[in-house]
Tab-separated table of C-alpha atoms in Angstrom:
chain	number	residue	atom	x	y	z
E	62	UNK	CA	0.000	0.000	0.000
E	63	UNK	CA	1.138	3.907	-1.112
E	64	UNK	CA	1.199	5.953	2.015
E	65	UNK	CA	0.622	9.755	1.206
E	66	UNK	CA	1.269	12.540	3.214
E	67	UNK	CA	-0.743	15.165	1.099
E	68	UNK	CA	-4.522	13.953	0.775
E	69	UNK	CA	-5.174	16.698	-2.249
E	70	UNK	CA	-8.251	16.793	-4.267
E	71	UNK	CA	-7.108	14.352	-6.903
E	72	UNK	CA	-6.074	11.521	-3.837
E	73	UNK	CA	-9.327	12.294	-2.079
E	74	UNK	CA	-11.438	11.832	-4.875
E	75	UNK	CA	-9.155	8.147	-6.072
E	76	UNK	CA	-9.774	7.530	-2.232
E	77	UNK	CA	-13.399	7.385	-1.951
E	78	UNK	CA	-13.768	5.662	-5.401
E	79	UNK	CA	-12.802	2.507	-3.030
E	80	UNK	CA	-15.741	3.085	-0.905
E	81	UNK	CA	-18.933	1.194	-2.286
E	82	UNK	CA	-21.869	2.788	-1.540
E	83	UNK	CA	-26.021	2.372	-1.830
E	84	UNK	CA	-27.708	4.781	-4.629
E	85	UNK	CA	-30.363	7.014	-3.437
E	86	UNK	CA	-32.615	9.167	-5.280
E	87	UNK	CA	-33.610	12.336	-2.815
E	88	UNK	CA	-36.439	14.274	-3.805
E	89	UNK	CA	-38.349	17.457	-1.997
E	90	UNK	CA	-41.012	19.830	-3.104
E	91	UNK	CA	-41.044	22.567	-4.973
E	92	UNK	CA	-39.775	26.081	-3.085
E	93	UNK	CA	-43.570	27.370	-2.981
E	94	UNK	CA	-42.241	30.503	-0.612
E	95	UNK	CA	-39.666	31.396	-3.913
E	96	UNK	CA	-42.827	30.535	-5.721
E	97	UNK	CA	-41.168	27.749	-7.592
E	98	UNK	CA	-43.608	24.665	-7.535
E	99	UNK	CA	-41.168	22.240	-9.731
E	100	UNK	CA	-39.991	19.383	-7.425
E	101	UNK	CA	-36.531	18.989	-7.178
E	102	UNK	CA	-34.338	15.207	-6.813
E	103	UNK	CA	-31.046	14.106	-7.110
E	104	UNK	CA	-28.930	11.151	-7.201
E	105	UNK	CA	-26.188	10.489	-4.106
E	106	UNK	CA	-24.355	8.316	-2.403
E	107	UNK	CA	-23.621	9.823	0.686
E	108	UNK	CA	-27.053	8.779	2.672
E	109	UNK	CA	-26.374	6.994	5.459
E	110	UNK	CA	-28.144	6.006	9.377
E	111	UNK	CA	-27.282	8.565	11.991
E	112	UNK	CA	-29.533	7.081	15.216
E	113	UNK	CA	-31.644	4.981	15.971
E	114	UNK	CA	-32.715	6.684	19.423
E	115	UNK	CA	-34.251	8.570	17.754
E	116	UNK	CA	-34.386	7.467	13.888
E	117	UNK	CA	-32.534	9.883	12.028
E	118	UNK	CA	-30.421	9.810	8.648
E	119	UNK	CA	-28.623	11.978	6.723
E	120	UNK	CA	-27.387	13.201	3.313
E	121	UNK	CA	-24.870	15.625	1.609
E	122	UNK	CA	-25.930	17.774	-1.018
E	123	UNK	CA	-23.214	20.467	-2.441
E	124	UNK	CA	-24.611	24.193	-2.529
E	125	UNK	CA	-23.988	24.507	-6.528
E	126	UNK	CA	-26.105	21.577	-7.146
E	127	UNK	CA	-29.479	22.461	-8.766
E	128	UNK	CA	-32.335	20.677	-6.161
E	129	UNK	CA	-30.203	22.749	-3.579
E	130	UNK	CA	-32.520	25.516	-3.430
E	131	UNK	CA	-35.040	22.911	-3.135
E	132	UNK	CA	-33.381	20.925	-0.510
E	133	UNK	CA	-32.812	23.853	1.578
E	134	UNK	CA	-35.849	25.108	1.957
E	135	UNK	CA	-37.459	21.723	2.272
E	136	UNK	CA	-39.574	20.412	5.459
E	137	UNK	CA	-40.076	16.962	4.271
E	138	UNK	CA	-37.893	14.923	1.843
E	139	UNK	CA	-37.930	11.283	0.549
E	140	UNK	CA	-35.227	9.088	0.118
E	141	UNK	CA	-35.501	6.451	-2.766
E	142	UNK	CA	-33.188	3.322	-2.518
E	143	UNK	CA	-32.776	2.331	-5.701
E	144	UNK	CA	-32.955	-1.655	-7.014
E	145	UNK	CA	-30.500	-3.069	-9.170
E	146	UNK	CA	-32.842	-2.425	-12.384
E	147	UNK	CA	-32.801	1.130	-11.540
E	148	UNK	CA	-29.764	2.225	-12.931
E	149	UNK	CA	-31.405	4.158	-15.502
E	150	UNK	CA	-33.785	6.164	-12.363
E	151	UNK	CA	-29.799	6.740	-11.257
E	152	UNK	CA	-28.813	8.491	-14.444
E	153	UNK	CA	-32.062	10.316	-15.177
E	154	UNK	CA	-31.790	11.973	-12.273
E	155	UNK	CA	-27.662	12.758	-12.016
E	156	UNK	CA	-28.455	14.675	-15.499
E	157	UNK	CA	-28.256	18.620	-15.455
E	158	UNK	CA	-30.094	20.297	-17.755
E	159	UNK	CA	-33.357	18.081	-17.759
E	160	UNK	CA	-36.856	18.364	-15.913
E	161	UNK	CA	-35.753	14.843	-14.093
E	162	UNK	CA	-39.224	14.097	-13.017
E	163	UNK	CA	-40.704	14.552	-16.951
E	164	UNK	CA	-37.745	11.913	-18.208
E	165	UNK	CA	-38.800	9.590	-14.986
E	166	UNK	CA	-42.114	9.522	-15.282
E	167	UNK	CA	-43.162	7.096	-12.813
E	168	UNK	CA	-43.783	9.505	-9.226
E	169	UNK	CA	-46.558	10.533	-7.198
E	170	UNK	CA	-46.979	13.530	-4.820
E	171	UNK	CA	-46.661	12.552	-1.542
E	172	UNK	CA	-47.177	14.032	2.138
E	173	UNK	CA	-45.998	17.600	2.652
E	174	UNK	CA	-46.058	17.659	-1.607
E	175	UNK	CA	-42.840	15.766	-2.038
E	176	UNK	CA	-42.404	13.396	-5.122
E	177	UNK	CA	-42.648	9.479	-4.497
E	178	UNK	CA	-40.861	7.412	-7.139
E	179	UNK	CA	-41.908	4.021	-8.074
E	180	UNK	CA	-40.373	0.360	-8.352
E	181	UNK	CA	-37.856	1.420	-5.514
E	182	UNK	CA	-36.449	-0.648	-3.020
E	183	UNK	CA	-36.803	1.374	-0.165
E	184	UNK	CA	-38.308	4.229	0.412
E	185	UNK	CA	-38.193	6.877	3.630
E	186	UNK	CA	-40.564	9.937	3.778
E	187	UNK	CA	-38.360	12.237	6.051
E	188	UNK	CA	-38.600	15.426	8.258
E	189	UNK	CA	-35.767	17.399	7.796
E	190	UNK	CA	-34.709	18.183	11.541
E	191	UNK	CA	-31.399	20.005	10.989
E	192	UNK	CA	-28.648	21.572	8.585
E	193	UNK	CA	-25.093	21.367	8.650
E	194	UNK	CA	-22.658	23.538	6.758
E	195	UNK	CA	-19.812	21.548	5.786
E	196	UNK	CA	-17.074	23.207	3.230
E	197	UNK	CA	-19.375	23.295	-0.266
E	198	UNK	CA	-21.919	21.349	1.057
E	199	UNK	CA	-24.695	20.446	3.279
E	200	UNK	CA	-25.377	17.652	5.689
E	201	UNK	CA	-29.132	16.898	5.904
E	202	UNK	CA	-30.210	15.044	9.308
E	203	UNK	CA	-33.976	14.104	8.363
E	204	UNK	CA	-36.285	11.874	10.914
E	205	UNK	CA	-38.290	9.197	9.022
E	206	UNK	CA	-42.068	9.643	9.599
E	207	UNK	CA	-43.328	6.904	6.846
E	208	UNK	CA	-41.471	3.805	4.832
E	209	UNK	CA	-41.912	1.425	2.153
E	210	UNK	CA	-40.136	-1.617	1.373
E	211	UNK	CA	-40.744	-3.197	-1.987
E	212	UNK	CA	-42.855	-6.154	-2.144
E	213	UNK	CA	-40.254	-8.648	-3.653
E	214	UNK	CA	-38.050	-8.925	-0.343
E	215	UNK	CA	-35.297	-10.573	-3.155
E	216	UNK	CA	-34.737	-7.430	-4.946
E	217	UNK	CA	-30.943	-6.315	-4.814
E	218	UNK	CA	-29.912	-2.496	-4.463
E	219	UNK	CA	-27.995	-0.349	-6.910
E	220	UNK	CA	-24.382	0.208	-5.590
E	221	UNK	CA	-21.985	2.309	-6.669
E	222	UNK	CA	-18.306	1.589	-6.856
E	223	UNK	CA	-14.906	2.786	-8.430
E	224	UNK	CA	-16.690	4.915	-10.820
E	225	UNK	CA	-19.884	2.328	-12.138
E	226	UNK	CA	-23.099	1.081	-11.113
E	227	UNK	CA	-23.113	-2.276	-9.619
E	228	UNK	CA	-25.554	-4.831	-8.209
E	229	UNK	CA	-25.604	-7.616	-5.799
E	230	UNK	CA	-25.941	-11.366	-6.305
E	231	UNK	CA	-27.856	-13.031	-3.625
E	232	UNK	CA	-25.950	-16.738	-3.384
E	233	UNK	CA	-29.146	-19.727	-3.689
């Protein structure tokens, strides 16, 4: 193994390309106070459990990404874990430029108007509870208030590894 001293950009970004991680689609409402009404969602990585004492989770989401806005005036989110046959729900919405929910097609407005996606393996209906700055981003702690697991209890999640989209094998 390379020991570095210097843990630059470049290192820090080949560094975490070695850590595997669940996809997550995050979605909140539209900013209605900045009279926007077009829900905002996002692909990520960086969800994770916080507490179970009380539940809470959290996610990162950097300030120049576009469902910031969104995000950060947001009282209730939902987090989406994606199955393995969702790569393309992944991709839709990681693309800039698009109205993600028009190419996706298959949501419904949920409690608190945030979008509910389809198909997914997992899926937690959040009150955002606090805000972190940290550097260009945010961390999101969110309490979960209502779930849904998807009705085939075989169904594999999307992970993400060393660049791709992966899945995982359950052995017979």
């Amino acid at each position: 193994m390379t020991v570095s001293s210097l843990v630059d950009a470049d290192l820090f970004r080949t560094l975490l390309r070695r850590h595997a991680a669940a996809v997550v689609v995050i979605t909140a409402p539209g900013d209605r106070k900045q009279g926007d009404e077009q829900p905002a969602g996002f692909t990520a990585t960086s969800f994770t459990s916080v507490s179970l004492d009380p539940p809470l989770v959290s996610f990162c989401l950097a300030h120049s990404a576009s469902a910031w806005p969104a995000v950060a005036a947001a009282d209730v989110v939902a987090v989406h874990v994606l199955t393995e046959e969702q790569e393309h729900v992944a991709r839709t919405f990681s693309t800039r430029g698009i109205d993600r929910f028009a190419a996706h097609g298959d949501w419904e407005t949920g409690p608190g108007g945030v979008p509910l996606l389809g198909g997914v393996l997992a899926r937690l209906v959040c009150r955002v509870v606090r805000r972190v700055e940290a550097g260009d981003h945010t961390i999101v702690l969110a309490s979960p208030v209502a779930g849904a697991v998807h009705d085939n209890l075989a169904a594999t999640p999307l992970v993400y590894h060393d660049g791709t989209y992966h899945n995982l094998r359950k052995a017979a």
